[in-house]
Each structure stands twice: as structure tokens, then as C-alpha cells.
């Protein structure tokens, strides 16, 4: 089994994923001592800052090898929409792209949630 956790520089856990708790194409019948591991997280909307990645390896019941802070990476703040401002870590660690819509009180009754 394979797990990973992404934490902030001050140790706050941001993301946890582990194929022990979800379907996975990785099912090996014997221990692996070398090879390539590819993990696809998709787009992770982290705000600017330094982050660490730790890994957990094991079998379906136990973790046998833990590599804490195996990777470190930096997310650089940038103004991707040209609005003159960027989300900061003090508000939240994840910045989630969202679409907002507003309706008048009269139109709000017609909108289903």
C-alpha cells in the first residue's frame, strides 16, 4: 500500500491520500524493493508557501516504511487573473477556484440549489 501526506512548513496536514482506503490499480503479490511510483493528484490549489511530502509504504494491514518530509516544494504566489491581489496563507492553505453567481430577490426563487 502507498500513502502520502502533504504538510505546511509548520506541520499542518493539508492533503492525505492512501490506496488502503480507496480502489487502486496497484496490487502487488510480492514486496518491491525498487522501481518507479507515479502518483497523480490532479490540480491542487495550494496558496503560496513551502510544503513537504511524506510517504507511507506497507501491506493492507500495516505500514512498514515511512519516509517523512521526503520531498519539499515551494508554491510561488502569483496574480493569475491580473486583479492585483493573490490569496495568502493566513486566510487558508487551499485556494479553491469557484464560480459565483448572484440573483435578485425576485429571481432567487427561480434558482434551484
mmCIF file of C-alpha atoms in Angstrom:
data_model
loop_
_atom_site.group_PDB
_atom_site.id
_atom_site.type_symbol
_atom_site.label_atom_id
_atom_site.label_comp_id
_atom_site.label_asym_id
_atom_site.label_seq_id
_atom_site.Cartn_x
_atom_site.Cartn_y
_atom_site.Cartn_z
ATOM 1 C CA UNK A 1 0.000 0.000 0.000
ATOM 2 C CA UNK A 2 1.043 3.573 -0.624
ATOM 3 C CA UNK A 3 0.089 6.733 1.235
ATOM 4 C CA UNK A 4 1.210 10.315 1.176
ATOM 5 C CA UNK A 5 0.642 13.414 3.242
ATOM 6 C CA UNK A 6 1.366 16.998 2.217
ATOM 7 C CA UNK A 7 2.096 19.340 5.121
ATOM 8 C CA UNK A 8 2.959 23.007 5.510
ATOM 9 C CA UNK A 9 6.315 24.214 6.832
ATOM 10 C CA UNK A 10 4.776 24.419 10.331
ATOM 11 C CA UNK A 11 3.476 20.805 10.168
ATOM 12 C CA UNK A 12 -0.185 21.415 9.338
ATOM 13 C CA UNK A 13 -1.524 18.467 7.328
ATOM 14 C CA UNK A 14 -3.164 19.661 4.111
ATOM 15 C CA UNK A 15 -3.683 16.535 1.995
ATOM 16 C CA UNK A 16 -3.776 12.857 2.929
ATOM 17 C CA UNK A 17 -4.247 10.071 0.408
ATOM 18 C CA UNK A 18 -3.757 6.346 0.798
ATOM 19 C CA UNK A 19 -4.744 3.490 -1.510
ATOM 20 C CA UNK A 20 -5.612 1.424 1.568
ATOM 21 C CA UNK A 21 -8.895 3.378 1.733
ATOM 22 C CA UNK A 22 -9.832 3.596 -1.953
ATOM 23 C CA UNK A 23 -9.789 1.405 -5.067
ATOM 24 C CA UNK A 24 -6.337 1.131 -6.608
ATOM 25 C CA UNK A 25 -4.717 -0.401 -9.679
ATOM 26 C CA UNK A 26 -1.610 -1.063 -7.559
ATOM 27 C CA UNK A 27 -1.942 -4.601 -6.192
ATOM 28 C CA UNK A 28 1.351 -6.466 -5.861
ATOM 29 C CA UNK A 29 1.662 -10.052 -4.685
ATOM 30 C CA UNK A 30 5.276 -9.759 -3.508
ATOM 31 C CA UNK A 31 7.380 -6.988 -1.919
ATOM 32 C CA UNK A 32 9.004 -4.449 -4.242
ATOM 33 C CA UNK A 33 12.465 -3.098 -3.423
ATOM 34 C CA UNK A 34 12.992 -0.800 -6.405
ATOM 35 C CA UNK A 35 11.061 0.731 -9.271
ATOM 36 C CA UNK A 36 9.031 3.780 -10.212
ATOM 37 C CA UNK A 37 5.987 5.083 -8.392
ATOM 38 C CA UNK A 38 3.675 7.555 -10.144
ATOM 39 C CA UNK A 39 1.025 9.343 -8.091
ATOM 40 C CA UNK A 40 -1.379 11.729 -9.830
ATOM 41 C CA UNK A 41 -3.037 14.228 -7.504
ATOM 42 C CA UNK A 42 -4.513 16.402 -10.222
ATOM 43 C CA UNK A 43 -4.596 20.146 -9.685
ATOM 44 C CA UNK A 44 -4.052 21.024 -6.035
ATOM 45 C CA UNK A 45 -4.934 24.687 -5.395
ATOM 46 C CA UNK A 46 -2.315 25.491 -2.744
ATOM 47 C CA UNK A 47 -1.600 29.107 -1.824
ATOM 48 C CA UNK A 48 1.973 30.392 -1.791
ATOM 49 C CA UNK A 49 4.355 28.784 0.691
ATOM 50 C CA UNK A 50 6.664 25.836 1.381
ATOM 51 C CA UNK A 51 5.222 22.334 1.565
ATOM 52 C CA UNK A 52 6.566 18.882 2.444
ATOM 53 C CA UNK A 53 5.557 15.432 1.178
ATOM 54 C CA UNK A 54 5.836 12.309 3.349
ATOM 55 C CA UNK A 55 5.259 8.730 2.162
ATOM 56 C CA UNK A 56 3.959 5.570 3.834
ATOM 57 C CA UNK A 57 4.533 2.116 2.321
ATOM 58 C CA UNK A 58 3.253 -1.219 3.533
ATOM 59 C CA UNK A 59 0.770 -4.049 3.124
ATOM 60 C CA UNK A 60 -3.016 -3.934 3.558
ATOM 61 C CA UNK A 61 -2.720 -4.118 7.348
ATOM 62 C CA UNK A 62 0.499 -2.313 8.364
ATOM 63 C CA UNK A 63 2.857 0.479 7.362
ATOM 64 C CA UNK A 64 6.363 -0.955 7.078
ATOM 65 C CA UNK A 65 8.342 2.008 5.729
ATOM 66 C CA UNK A 66 7.767 5.710 6.409
ATOM 67 C CA UNK A 67 9.727 8.491 4.738
ATOM 68 C CA UNK A 68 8.852 11.792 6.400
ATOM 69 C CA UNK A 69 9.498 15.025 4.510
ATOM 70 C CA UNK A 70 10.901 13.092 1.533
ATOM 71 C CA UNK A 71 10.149 15.991 -0.816
ATOM 72 C CA UNK A 72 9.901 19.721 -0.345
ATOM 73 C CA UNK A 73 8.449 22.205 -2.799
ATOM 74 C CA UNK A 74 7.584 25.881 -2.911
ATOM 75 C CA UNK A 75 4.385 27.375 -4.328
ATOM 76 C CA UNK A 76 5.048 30.878 -5.614
ATOM 77 C CA UNK A 77 2.231 33.401 -5.211
ATOM 78 C CA UNK A 78 1.092 34.960 -8.436
ATOM 79 C CA UNK A 79 -1.773 37.071 -9.682
ATOM 80 C CA UNK A 80 -3.144 34.649 -12.286
ATOM 81 C CA UNK A 81 -6.179 36.825 -13.173
ATOM 82 C CA UNK A 82 -4.397 40.169 -13.225
ATOM 83 C CA UNK A 83 -6.512 41.623 -10.412
ATOM 84 C CA UNK A 84 -3.573 42.960 -8.403
ATOM 85 C CA UNK A 85 -4.042 40.560 -5.475
ATOM 86 C CA UNK A 86 -3.349 36.943 -4.538
ATOM 87 C CA UNK A 87 -4.748 34.606 -1.864
ATOM 88 C CA UNK A 88 -2.452 34.373 1.166
ATOM 89 C CA UNK A 89 -1.723 31.520 3.599
ATOM 90 C CA UNK A 90 -3.191 33.421 6.545
ATOM 91 C CA UNK A 91 -6.700 33.006 5.073
ATOM 92 C CA UNK A 92 -6.426 29.302 4.179
ATOM 93 C CA UNK A 93 -3.907 26.795 2.814
ATOM 94 C CA UNK A 94 -6.008 25.791 -0.191
ATOM 95 C CA UNK A 95 -7.392 28.289 -2.640
ATOM 96 C CA UNK A 96 -10.329 26.755 -4.460
ATOM 97 C CA UNK A 97 -11.340 28.163 -7.868
ATOM 98 C CA UNK A 98 -15.059 28.820 -7.662
ATOM 99 C CA UNK A 99 -17.755 30.307 -9.866
ATOM 100 C CA UNK A 100 -20.060 32.811 -8.162
ATOM 101 C CA UNK A 101 -23.491 33.849 -9.355
ATOM 102 C CA UNK A 102 -25.810 36.490 -7.885
ATOM 103 C CA UNK A 103 -29.557 36.860 -8.387
ATOM 104 C CA UNK A 104 -32.065 39.497 -7.386
ATOM 105 C CA UNK A 105 -34.554 38.523 -4.687
ATOM 106 C CA UNK A 106 -37.243 38.073 -7.333
ATOM 107 C CA UNK A 107 -35.072 35.801 -9.459
ATOM 108 C CA UNK A 108 -33.681 33.851 -6.495
ATOM 109 C CA UNK A 109 -36.924 31.903 -6.102
ATOM 110 C CA UNK A 110 -36.464 30.522 -9.634
ATOM 111 C CA UNK A 111 -32.950 29.232 -8.950
ATOM 112 C CA UNK A 112 -32.576 25.661 -7.702
ATOM 113 C CA UNK A 113 -29.705 24.876 -5.338
#
